[in-house]
Amino acid sequence: MTLQPVNKVVKDGKNLYSTSAQYDKEALLASDMGLKHSRQPAEFFCKTLTASDTSTHGGFSVPRRAAEKIFPPLDFSMQPPAQELVARDLHENAWTFRHIYRGQPKRHLLTTGWSVFVSTKRLFAGDSVLFIRDAKSQLLLGLRRANRQQPALSSSVISSDSMHIGILAAAAHAAANFSPFTIFYNPRASPSEFVVPLAKYYKAMYTQVSLGMRFRMMFETEESGVRRYMGTVTGISDLDPVRWKNSQWRNLQVGWDESTAGERPRRVSIWEIEPVVSPFFICPPPFFRPRFPKQPGMPDDDSDVESAFKRAMPWLGDDFGMRGTPSSIFPGLSLVQWMNMQQSNQFPAAQSGFFPSTVSSNPLHNNLSIDDPSKLLNFQAP
Amino acid sequence: MTLQPVNKVVKDGKNLYSTSAQYDKEALLASDMGLKHSRQPAEFFCKTLTASDTSTHGGFSVPRRAAEKIFPPLDFSMQPPAQELVARDLHENAWTFRHIYRGQPKRHLLTTGWSVFVSTKRLFAGDSVLFIRDAKSQLLLGLRRANRQQPALSSSVISSDSMHIGILAAAAHAAANFSPFTIFYNPRASPSEFVVPLAKYYKAMYTQVSLGMRFRMMFETEESGVRRYMGTVTGISDLDPVRWKNSQWRNLQVGWDESTAGERPRRVSIWEIEPVVSPFFICPPPFFRPRFPKQPGMPDDDSDVESAFKRAMPWLGDDFGMRGTPSSIFPGLSLVQWMNMQQSNQFPAAQSGFFPSTVSSNPLHNNLSIDDPSKLLNFQAP
DNA sequence: GATGTTTGTCGGCCTTTCCGACAAGTGTA
DNA sequence: TACACTTGTCGGAAAGGCCGACAAACATC
């Protein structure tokens, strides 16, 4: 998660957009059309990072065929052949790498610039990077993190991580001065309970909370699954009446129907719970929900391989990902499935733990997972 | 000089600005008012960099009193006491430094982040940095370069500097694709003959060039002075008819009235010369013009200490710098003079070589130096 | 299974960067 | 002048990062 003050200026040679929303839309449309026009499929490669790739000791070893397919051709009259590569991530940040062909036997390497990328993105062995060459021969850069335990932004982590101190200090300062700032949030990189989707919050504000109210709340199990627990509101009071008076942060005291000692929190926030409004409520099957579901109104996660593809190949449109119809490009397979097969020769379903399909029979839970189903991945039976 | 594609999006919690110009203005006004309201003078310190400060071997040694006055207090329960500092330069770029209090005897140091700053800004021993804590306790960062020889951005420099390759490649690509991009140009850091002020260019376009036309052109002498040479247009032809057909870049062949072998260029561009339009023209004295004069429409040079002060202390307004009236804050002295005295105990006039006063008796040269006199420094007699 | 190709890891070596030691420089009694 | 305090520079050590060597892993026949 990163924070940035709102002070960037938009300029354009000919157009001045009247609102940022409109600017967004037009910019998207323009790039969309530019790509759609040629209808030339983008090329890409994906590699799971090795220990050597992520170590500070060296650079990134580029698979030979991948380098030759995706990167601009090297000038082999140079000794050794080398060039500068510029690739953009989903946030339009440009990353510059030195691409060199050297060693005995010869191999393609990314050296200078690589370690900055790895440390900035906090990549580790097992994570994957994705290089895409779009129809304009521009390099795009995506990444997907391995499904490892992600420590949340706990205070202990904060104090050991000087970067976060600066970020949080800046945010606190901006908030104290009523200066607007933007949050770039990557829920897969470091899910934070302090970041609440606006829609979720607004929806919660409609809820009338009272003592004795029954609710359900979702928890992740150790096997990356999900289950719900029933509970009752037993009190409403400030978590810290001195420091955070009238804060809604964990101001609900709760009791749980089935409680193992200390396993469930004694205090929750209103936006975490799902009020049980109907006695005829049917609980959906408690398995296979996305580990970090996308929320409407949140910026795209840059670990979302799908988004990178959509950016490079917008003509895929809604066929891509989940819309109930198989992809017209790769019938019966999502691109990521196909990619994974190429990469590991595994049957895609074996990796479904990374991108579980989403199932919800309950319209009440819309805001948790299926508000924007195109952002979730669909694993269809082969 | 840096380039940035135009693709930043402006968002704000409550306001959406209809044009970027308006946004600029309002943002400026807002910060201005916020500061003016409290009218609390900002604190600052300035240090001339030593060889150790700029060497790659170590960090920046912070004068003790300066650190205690300007930086946020350290937590001395830590061993060693350290914190993250974030300071913004004139371009609103944030620079992050590790501030640590260590060594025997104990001293304040900036370590991590410092060398990046030094190399990015191309600082050398003798240059000065300026840390300002504004009324909101935010750190601002300014710098002033010593009056040394500045190599221009020659092609040999470019090829040895991988950073520039990436930047120029990005610019070339953007130009080839008709994508707008912004140039951040710091003429004092690396003056480039490839960057031409728009006003100067437009003005030149009014000039009717013909064979035999007489003109003058300004050159810098080795002693940082300036003198003009007279010449005659002897030909008009493309510099490279194949690669840059119809380019106005050095398409004028010229002869010089007084020419030492090879000392003056054989080809110039129309915007470099000053046509001699009147036989009664009087040549101004050829000494004491600003070394890198400010151009209208150009972004501020971040080595301009004055600008940093104005940003932190906008209430100084027009009294600050040169308006013909002495500063009401430091009567008879500019802030920089006063600062220099504090720093070096020298009489300020002894340093006037850094900021020569501007003299121009010729209205034809308005766009070269006195369009915005408030940006130039005035050395008044004590 | 033999052979050739690809690529992950390692040691070597140089540079960068962090650290305290030490002493030169500065201010004050 | 004596003393305390400040700070510039240095050597040492650790980390970062570029290089080819080597061999494991992989592909192909």
Coordinates of N, CA and C in Angstrom, one line a residue, chain A residues 48 92 302 355:
Chain A
T48 N 8.3 -17.8 -13.1 CA 8.3 -17.9 -11.7 C 9.7 -17.6 -11.2
E92 N 1.3 2.5 -14.6 CA 2.0 3.3 -15.6 C 3.4 3.7 -15.1
D302 N -1.9 -4.8 -8.7 CA -1.0 -5.0 -9.8 C -0.5 -6.4 -9.8
F355 N -6.4 -19.2 -7.7 CA -7.5 -18.4 -8.2 C -8.8 -19.3 -8.1

